[in-house]
Coordinates of C-alpha atoms in Angstrom, one line a residue:
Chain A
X364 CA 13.1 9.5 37.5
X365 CA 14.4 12.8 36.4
X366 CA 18.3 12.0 33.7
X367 CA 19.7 15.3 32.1
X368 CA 21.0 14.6 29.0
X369 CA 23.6 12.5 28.2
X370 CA 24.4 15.0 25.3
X371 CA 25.0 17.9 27.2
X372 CA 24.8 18.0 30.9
X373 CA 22.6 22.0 31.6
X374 CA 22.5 23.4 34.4
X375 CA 19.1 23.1 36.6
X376 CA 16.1 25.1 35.3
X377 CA 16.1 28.9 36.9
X378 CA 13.7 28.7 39.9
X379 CA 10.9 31.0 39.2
X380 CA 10.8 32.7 42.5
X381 CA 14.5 34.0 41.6
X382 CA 12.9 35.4 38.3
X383 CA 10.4 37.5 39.3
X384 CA 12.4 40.3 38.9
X385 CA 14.5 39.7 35.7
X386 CA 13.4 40.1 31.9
X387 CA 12.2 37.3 30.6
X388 CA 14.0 37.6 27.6
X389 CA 17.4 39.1 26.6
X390 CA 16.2 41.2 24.0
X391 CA 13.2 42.6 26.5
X392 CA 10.3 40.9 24.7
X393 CA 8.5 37.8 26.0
X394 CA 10.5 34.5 24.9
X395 CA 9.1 31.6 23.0
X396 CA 8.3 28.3 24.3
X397 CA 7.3 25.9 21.0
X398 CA 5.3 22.8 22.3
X399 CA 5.7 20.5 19.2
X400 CA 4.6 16.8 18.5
X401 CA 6.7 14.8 16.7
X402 CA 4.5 12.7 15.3
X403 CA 4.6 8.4 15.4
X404 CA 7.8 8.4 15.6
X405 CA 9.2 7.9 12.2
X406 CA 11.6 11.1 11.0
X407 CA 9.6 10.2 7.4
X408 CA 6.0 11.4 9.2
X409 CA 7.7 14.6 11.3
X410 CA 7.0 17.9 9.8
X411 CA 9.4 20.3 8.8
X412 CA 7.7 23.0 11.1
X413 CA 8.8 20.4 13.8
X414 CA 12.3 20.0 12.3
X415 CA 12.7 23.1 12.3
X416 CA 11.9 23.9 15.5
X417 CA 13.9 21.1 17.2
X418 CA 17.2 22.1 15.1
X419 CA 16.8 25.5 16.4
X420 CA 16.5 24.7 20.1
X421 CA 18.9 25.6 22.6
X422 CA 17.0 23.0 25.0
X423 CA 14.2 20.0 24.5
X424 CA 12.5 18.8 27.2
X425 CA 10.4 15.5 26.9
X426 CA 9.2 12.2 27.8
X427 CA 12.4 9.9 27.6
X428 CA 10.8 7.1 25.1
X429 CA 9.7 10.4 23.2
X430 CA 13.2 12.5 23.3
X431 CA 14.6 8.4 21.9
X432 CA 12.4 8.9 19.1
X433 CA 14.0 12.4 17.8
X434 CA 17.5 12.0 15.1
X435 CA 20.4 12.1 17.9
X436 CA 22.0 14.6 15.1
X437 CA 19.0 17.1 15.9
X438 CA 20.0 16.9 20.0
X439 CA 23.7 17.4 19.3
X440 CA 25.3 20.6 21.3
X441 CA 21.6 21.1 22.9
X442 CA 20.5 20.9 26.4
X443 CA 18.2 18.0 27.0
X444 CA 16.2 17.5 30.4
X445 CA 14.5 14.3 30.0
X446 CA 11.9 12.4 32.8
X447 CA 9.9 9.4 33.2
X448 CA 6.4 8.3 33.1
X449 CA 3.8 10.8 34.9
X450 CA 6.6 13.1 34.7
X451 CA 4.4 16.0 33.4
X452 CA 4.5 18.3 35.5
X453 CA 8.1 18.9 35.6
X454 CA 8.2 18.6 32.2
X455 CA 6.3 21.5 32.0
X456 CA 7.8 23.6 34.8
X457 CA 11.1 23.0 32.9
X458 CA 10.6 23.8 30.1
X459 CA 8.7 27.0 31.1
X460 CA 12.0 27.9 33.7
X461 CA 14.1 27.6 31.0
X462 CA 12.0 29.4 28.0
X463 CA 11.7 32.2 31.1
X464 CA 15.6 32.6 31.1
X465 CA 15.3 33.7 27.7
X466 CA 16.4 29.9 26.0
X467 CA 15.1 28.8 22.4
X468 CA 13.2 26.3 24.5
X469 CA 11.1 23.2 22.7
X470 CA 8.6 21.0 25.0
X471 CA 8.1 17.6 23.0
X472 CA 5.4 15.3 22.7
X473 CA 5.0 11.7 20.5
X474 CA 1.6 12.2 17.6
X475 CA 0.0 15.4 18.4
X476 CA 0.5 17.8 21.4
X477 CA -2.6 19.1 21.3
X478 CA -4.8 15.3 21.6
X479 CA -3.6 13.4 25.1
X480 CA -0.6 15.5 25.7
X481 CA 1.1 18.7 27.0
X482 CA -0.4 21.6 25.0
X483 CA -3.3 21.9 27.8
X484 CA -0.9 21.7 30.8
X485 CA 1.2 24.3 29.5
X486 CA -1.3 27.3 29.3
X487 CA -2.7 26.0 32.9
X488 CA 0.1 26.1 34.7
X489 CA 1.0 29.7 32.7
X490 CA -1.7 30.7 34.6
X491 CA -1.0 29.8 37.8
X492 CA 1.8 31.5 37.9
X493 CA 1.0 34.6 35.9
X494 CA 3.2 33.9 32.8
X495 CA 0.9 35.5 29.7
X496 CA 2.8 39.2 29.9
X497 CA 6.7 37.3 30.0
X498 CA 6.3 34.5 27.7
X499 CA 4.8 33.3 24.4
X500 CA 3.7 29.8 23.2
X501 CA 3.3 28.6 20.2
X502 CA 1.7 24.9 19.5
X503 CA 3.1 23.2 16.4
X504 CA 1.1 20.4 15.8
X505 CA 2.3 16.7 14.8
X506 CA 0.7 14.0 13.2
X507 CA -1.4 12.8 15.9
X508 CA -1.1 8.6 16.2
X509 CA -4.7 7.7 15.5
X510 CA -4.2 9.3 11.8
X511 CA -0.7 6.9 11.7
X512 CA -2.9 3.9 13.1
X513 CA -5.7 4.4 10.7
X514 CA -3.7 4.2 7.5
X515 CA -2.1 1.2 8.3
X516 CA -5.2 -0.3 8.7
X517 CA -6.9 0.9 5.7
X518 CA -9.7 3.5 6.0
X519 CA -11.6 3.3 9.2
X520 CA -11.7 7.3 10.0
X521 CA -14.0 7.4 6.7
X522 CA -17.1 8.4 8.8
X523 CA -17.7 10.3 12.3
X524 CA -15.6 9.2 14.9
X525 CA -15.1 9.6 18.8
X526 CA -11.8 9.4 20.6
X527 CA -11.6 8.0 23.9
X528 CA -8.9 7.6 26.5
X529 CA -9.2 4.7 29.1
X530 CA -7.0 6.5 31.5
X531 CA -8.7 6.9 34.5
X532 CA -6.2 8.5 36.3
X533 CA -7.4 12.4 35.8
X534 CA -10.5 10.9 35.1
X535 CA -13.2 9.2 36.8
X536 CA -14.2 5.6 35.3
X537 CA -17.9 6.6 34.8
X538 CA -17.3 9.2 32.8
X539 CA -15.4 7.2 30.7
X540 CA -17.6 4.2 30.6
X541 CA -20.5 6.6 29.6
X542 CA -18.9 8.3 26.5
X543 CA -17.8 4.9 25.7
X544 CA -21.9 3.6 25.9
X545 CA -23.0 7.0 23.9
X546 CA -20.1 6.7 21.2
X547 CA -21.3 2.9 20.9
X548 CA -25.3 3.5 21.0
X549 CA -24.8 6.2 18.3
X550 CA -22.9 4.3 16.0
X551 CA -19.8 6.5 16.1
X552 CA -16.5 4.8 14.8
X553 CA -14.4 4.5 18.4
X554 CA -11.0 5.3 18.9
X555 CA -9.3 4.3 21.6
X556 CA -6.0 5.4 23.4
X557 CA -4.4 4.2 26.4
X558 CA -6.5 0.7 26.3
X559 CA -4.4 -1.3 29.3
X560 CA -1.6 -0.2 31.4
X561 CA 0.5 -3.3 33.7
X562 CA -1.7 -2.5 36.3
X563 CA -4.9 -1.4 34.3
X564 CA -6.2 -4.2 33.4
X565 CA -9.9 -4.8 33.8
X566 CA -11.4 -1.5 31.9
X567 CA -10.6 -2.8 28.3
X568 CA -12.3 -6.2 29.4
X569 CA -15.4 -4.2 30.5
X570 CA -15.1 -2.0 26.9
X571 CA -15.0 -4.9 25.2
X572 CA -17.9 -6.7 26.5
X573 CA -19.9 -3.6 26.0
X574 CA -18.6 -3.6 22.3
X575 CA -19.8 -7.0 21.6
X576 CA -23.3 -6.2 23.6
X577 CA -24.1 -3.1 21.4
X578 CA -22.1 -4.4 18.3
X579 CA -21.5 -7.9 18.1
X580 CA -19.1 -10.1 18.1
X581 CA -17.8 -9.7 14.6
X582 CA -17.5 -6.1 15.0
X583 CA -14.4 -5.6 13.0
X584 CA -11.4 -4.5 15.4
X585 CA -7.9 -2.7 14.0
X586 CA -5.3 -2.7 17.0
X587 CA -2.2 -0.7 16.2
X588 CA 1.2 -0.8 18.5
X589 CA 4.1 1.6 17.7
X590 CA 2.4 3.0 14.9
X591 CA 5.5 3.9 12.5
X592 CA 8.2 3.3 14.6
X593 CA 10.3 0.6 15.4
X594 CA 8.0 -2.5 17.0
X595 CA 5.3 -1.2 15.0
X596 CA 2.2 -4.2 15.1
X597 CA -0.9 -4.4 13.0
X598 CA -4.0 -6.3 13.7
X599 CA -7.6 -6.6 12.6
X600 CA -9.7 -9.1 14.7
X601 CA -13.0 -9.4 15.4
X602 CA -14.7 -7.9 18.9
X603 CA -14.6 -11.4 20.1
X604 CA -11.2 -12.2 19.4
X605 CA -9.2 -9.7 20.6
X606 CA -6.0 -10.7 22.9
X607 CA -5.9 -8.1 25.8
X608 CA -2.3 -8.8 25.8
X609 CA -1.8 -7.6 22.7
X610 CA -2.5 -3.8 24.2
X611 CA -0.6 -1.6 26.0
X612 CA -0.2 2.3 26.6
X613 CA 1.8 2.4 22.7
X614 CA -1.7 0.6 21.5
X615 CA -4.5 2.6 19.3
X616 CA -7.7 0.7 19.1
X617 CA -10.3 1.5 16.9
X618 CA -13.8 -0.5 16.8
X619 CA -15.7 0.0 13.7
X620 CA -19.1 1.2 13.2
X621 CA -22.0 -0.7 11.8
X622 CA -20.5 0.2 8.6
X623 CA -17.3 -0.9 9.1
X624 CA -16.1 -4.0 7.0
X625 CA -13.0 -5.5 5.7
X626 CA -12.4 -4.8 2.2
X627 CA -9.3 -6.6 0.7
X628 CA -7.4 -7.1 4.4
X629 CA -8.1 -3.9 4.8
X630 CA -10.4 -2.6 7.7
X631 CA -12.7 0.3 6.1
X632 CA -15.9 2.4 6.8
X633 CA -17.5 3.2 3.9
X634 CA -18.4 6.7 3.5
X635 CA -21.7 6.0 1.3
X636 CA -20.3 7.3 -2.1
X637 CA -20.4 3.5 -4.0
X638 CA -23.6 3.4 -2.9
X639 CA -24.9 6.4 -4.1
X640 CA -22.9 7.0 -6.6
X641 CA -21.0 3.4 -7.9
X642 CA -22.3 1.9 -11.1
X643 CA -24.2 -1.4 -10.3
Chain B
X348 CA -16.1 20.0 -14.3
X349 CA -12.8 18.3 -14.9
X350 CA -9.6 19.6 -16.5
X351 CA -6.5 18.3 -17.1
X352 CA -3.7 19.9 -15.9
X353 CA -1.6 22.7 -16.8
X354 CA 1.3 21.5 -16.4
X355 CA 1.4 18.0 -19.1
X356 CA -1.7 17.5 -20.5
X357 CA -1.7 13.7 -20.2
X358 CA -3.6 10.9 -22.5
X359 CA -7.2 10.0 -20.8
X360 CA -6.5 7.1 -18.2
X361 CA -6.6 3.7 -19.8
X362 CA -10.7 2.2 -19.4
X363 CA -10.7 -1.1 -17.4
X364 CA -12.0 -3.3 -19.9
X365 CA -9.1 -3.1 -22.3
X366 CA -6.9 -3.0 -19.4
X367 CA -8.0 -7.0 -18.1
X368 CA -5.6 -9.1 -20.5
X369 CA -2.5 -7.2 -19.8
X370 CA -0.1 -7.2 -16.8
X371 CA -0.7 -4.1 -14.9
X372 CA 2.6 -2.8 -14.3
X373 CA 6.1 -3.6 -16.7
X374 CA 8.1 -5.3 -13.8
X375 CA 5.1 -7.9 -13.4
X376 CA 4.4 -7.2 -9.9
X377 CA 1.3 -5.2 -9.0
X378 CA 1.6 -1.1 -8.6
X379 CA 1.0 0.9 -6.1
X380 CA -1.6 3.5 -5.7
X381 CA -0.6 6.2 -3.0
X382 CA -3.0 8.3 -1.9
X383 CA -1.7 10.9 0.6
X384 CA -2.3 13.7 2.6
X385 CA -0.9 17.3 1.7
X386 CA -1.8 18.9 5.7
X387 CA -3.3 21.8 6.2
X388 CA -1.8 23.6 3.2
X389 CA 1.6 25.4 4.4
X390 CA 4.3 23.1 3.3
X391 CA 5.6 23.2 6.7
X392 CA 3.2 21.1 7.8
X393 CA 3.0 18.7 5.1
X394 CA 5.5 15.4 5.8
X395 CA 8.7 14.3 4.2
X396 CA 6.6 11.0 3.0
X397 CA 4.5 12.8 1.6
X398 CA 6.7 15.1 -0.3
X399 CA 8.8 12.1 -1.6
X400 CA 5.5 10.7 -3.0
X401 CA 4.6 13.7 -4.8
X402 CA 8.5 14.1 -6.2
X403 CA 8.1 10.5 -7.3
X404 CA 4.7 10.4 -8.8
X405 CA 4.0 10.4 -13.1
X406 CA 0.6 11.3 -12.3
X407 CA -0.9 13.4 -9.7
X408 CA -4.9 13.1 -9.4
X409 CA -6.4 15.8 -6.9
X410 CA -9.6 18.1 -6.4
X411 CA -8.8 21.4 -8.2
X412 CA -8.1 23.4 -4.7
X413 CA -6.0 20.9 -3.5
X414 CA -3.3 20.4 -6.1
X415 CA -3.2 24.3 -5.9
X416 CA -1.5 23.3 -2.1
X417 CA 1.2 21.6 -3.7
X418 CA 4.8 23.5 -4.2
X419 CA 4.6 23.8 -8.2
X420 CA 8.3 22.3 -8.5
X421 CA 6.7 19.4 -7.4
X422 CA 4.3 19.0 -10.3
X423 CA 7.0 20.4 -13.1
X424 CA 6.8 17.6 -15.6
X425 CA 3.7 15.2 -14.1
X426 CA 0.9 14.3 -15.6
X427 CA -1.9 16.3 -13.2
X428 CA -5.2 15.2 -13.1
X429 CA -7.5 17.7 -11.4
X430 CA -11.5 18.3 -10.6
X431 CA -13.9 19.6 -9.3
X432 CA -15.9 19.6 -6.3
X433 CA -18.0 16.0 -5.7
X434 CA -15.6 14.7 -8.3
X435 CA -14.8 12.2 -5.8
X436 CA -15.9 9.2 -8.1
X437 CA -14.0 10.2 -11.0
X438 CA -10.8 10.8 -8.9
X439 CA -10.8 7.8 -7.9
X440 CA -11.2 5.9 -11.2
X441 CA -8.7 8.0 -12.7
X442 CA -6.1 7.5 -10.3
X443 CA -6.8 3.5 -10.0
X444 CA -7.0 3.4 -14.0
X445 CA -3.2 5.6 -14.3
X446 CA -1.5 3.1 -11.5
X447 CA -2.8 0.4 -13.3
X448 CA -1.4 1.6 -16.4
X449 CA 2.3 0.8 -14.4
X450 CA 2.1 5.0 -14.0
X451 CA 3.8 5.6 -10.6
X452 CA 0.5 7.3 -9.3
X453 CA -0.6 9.8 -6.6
X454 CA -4.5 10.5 -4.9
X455 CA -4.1 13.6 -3.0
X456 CA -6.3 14.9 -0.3
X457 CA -5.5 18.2 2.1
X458 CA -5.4 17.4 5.9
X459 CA -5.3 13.4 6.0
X460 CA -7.0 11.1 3.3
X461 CA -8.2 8.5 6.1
X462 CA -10.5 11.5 7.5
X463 CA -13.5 12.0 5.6
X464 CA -11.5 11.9 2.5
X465 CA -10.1 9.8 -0.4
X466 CA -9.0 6.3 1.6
X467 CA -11.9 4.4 1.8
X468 CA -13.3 5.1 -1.4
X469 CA -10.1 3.4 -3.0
X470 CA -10.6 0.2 -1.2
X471 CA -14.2 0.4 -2.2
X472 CA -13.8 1.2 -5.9
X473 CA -10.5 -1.6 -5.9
X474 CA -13.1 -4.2 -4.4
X475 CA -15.7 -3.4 -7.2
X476 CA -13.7 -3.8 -10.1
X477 CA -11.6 -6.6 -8.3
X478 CA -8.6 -5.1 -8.2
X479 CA -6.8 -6.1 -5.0
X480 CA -4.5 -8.8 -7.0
X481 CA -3.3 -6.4 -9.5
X482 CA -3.0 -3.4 -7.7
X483 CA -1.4 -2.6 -3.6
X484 CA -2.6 0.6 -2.1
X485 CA -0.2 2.8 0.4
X486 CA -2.4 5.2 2.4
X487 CA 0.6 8.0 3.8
X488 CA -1.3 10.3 6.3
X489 CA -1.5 13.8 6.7
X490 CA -1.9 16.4 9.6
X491 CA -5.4 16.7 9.7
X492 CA -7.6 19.9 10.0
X493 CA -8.9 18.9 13.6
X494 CA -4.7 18.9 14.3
X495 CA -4.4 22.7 12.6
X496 CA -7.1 24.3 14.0
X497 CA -6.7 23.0 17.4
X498 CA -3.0 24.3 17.7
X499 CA -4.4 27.8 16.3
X500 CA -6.8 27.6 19.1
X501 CA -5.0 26.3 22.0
X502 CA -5.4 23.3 23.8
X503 CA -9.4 22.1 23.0
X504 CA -8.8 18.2 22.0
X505 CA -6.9 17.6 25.6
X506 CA -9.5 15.1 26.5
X507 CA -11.9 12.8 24.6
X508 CA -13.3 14.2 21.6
X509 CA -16.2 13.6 18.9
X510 CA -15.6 14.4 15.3
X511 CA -19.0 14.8 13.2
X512 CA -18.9 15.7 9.5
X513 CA -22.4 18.2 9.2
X514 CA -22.8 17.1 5.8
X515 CA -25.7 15.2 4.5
X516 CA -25.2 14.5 1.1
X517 CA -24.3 10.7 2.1
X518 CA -25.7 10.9 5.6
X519 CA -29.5 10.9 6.8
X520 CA -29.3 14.2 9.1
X521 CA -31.2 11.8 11.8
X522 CA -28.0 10.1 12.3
X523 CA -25.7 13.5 12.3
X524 CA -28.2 14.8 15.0
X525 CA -28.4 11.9 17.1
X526 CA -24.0 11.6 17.0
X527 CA -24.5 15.5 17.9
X528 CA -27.2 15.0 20.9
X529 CA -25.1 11.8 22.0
X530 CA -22.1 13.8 22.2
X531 CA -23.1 16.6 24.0
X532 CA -25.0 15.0 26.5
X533 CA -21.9 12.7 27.6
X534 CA -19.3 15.7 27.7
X535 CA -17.3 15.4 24.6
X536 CA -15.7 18.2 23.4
X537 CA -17.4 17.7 19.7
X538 CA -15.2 19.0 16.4
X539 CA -17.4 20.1 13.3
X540 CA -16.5 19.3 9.9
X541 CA -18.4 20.6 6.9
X542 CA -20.5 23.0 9.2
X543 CA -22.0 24.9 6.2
X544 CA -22.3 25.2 2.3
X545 CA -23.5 27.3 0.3
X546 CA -26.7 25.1 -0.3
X547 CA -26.6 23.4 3.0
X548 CA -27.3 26.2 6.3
X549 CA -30.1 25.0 8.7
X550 CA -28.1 22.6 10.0
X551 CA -25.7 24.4 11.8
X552 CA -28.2 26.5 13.2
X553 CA -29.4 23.4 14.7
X554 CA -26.8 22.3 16.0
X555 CA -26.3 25.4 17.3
X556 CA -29.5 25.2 19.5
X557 CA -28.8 22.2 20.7
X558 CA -25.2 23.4 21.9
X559 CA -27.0 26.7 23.7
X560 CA -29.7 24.3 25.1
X561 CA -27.2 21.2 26.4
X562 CA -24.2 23.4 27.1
X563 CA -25.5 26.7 27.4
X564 CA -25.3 30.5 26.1
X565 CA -21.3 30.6 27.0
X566 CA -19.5 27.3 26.0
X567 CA -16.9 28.2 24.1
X568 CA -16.3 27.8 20.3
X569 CA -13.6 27.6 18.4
X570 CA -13.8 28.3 14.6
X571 CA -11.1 28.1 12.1
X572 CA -11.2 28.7 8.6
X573 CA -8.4 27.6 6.3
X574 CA -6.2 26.4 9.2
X575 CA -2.1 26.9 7.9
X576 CA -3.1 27.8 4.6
X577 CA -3.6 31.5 2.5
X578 CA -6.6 33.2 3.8
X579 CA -6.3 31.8 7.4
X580 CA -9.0 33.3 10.4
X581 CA -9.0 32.2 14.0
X582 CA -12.1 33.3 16.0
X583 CA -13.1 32.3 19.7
X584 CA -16.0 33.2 20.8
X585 CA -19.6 32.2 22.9
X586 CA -22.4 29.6 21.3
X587 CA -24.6 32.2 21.6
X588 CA -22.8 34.3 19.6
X589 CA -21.2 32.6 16.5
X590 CA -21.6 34.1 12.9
X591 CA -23.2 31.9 10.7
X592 CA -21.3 33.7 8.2
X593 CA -18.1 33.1 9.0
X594 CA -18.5 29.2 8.5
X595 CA -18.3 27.3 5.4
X596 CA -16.5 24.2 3.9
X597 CA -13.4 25.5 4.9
X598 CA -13.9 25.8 8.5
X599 CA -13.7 23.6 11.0
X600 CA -15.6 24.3 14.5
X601 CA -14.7 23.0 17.6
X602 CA -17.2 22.6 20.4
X603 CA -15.6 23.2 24.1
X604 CA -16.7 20.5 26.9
X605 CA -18.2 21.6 30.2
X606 CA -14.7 22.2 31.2
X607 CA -13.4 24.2 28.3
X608 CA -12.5 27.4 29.1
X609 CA -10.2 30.5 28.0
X610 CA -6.7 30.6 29.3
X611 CA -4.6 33.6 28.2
X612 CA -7.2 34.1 25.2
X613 CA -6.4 30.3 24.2
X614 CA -9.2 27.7 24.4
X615 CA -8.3 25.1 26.5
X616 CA -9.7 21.6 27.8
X617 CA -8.1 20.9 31.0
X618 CA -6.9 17.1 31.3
X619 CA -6.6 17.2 35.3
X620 CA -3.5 17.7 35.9
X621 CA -3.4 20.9 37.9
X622 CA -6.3 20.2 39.6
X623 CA -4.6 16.9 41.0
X624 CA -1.1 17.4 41.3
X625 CA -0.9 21.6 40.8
X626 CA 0.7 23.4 43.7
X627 CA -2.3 24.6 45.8

């Protein structure tokens, strides 16, 4: 799965075993790896931290669909190494080789690195191989895609909120199925990534029926695909109406609370203030 | 509490009642409201759409010690409307009563106004005074706090997560502490906003309890206090061992999971990656 660049062709990542021995860094000091997020998608939501970062890059490692996302002018001259889905862990090891043999090197992620993505699996795999004393990192954080989903839809992040991920791959389906119960007996608005994958299927179908058990069918639904970038879909259904192949792994769902209504098309959870405060 | 700016002293926005016969903006069509989110506070953080709003904007309506965020070129020549704290309401009917005057117009929140900020009351306030054919609203996120403090502090928000606002002003504390048990006892890692006021300090001690009793003495905690912004402070430390002190409006707190854990002084919420596909 693994395509260098089609901007400039690098050489393979050092191997680390060959390393051992070298400085890390020309200059003698531990190097720098920058593990950025680059947002929805859309240049107009990436920050300049981000920008910055990226344009000073000798390499960027990343996710394919994410590496399409960034300007082409900002990969120009630069060493790419992109791989496919469940490609993390050589993402990671890449980019670390590479930051090791002293590159300006930047790991990539789409929304936020730090929610769902490859902040985490950088530091663990620093450890296991004993990289604190040779190498820095540095997490510059992007605008993470339920904030992107939520504004298209209105105001539903008004009130407490849980995030949950129906990936069961690193994690067992009970686990999930229970924070999903909790979030939903507690009246937490629920935010949901990675609803249904082509072969992960039958978990949203199960979340849902639990939604309309604890909620009700009305329960007003906001389903958001390619938040801010090219593609990008916008629903709000109700619980009972929601068309499982409208979701997909570039989906954000978020089920309101028992708060939650639709205010002008808009899907909103009120915080409290009109009724405290509004003139009646 | 309120103050017009420093910069223009505008006219008081126009009252609604005289503002029913006329046509709300010169071109005929309906205005737009944007309300947007500065970030954090560093302007590297803070995105071009947002910047291009604020350049754009006649008026600029904000809380006091948010508009003090903003680059001052950017509010050379604007009309700045600016109050104090829990001057939410009046915000809000300043900025709707200025766009509706045909006054490009801009709500500004820090971190992102569809988290516990500006959004929702907007569509609340527009569906009150039946606004929604006279007036569009363009919600433009911001990085939120949760996104700042996490990258200060590592990797925390890797897995599923529960965000819980400790204030009660609009919020029976029954239903914070039951969002806080619920969390807890299905293995969220749980981010705090709000965790103290001045006024407002048993509660965190409470919560605080209930982390020692559900988690224990050692779960780690990450507090940060003005996250990319003057006056910044990052602490790690044990639940049995936070300062009180150090927490305020300003801070956001962010609860590990039973798997949180320090890696090279970062705190960081393992996904599963190394533990299923790490070399052994």
């Amino acid at each position: 799965m693994r395509s260098n660049s089609h901007i400039v062709c690098g050489k393979r990542p050092t191997d680390y075993s060959k390393e051992k021995e070298q400085k890390c860094h020309p200059g003698g000091g531990p190097g720098t790896l920058k593990v950025v997020g680059l947002g929805p998608g859309h240049s107009d939501h990436m920050t300049p931290a981000v920008k910055q970062a990226l344009a000073r890059a000798e390499v960027i490692v990343g996710y394919k669909r994410y590496i399409g996302l960034i300007d082409p002018c900002l990969l120009v001259g630069k060493e790419v190494l992109s791989t496919g889905m469940r490609g993390e862990m050589e993402r990671c090891r890449d980019a670390l080789a590479m930051a090791l043999d002293g590159k300006e090197t930047v790991l990539v992620s789409s929304g936020d690195p730090g929610i769902y993505a490859m902040a985490g699996l950088v530091f663990e795999m620093m450890e296991s191989k004993n990289l604190f004393d040779r190498l820095d990192v540095e997490i510059i954080p992007g605008l993470p895609a339920l904030s992107a989903a939520a504004a298209l839809l209105g105001a539903p992040l008004m009130h407490d909120f849980a995030v949950v991920s129906l990936s069961d791959l690193l994690t067992p389906w009970e686990h999930i199925r229970k924070r999903i119960l909790m979030a939903l007996e507690s009246d937490f608005v629920l935010v949901i990534y990675n609803p249904r994958s082509k072969k992960r299927v039958w978990q949203i179908k199960e979340v849902l029926g639990l939604i309309t058990q604890y909620r009700g069918k009305t329960t007003p639904i906001g389903i958001v695909r390619n938040a801010a970038r090219p593609g990008q879909k916008v629903w709000i259904v109700q619980a009972g109406d929601v068309d499982e192949g409208t979701l997909d792994m570039l989906t954000i769902v978020i089920v309101g609370n028992s708060c939650t209504r639709l205010i002008g098309k808009r899907m909103v959870t009120p915080r409290g203030y009109m009724e405290k405060y509004g003139e009646k």
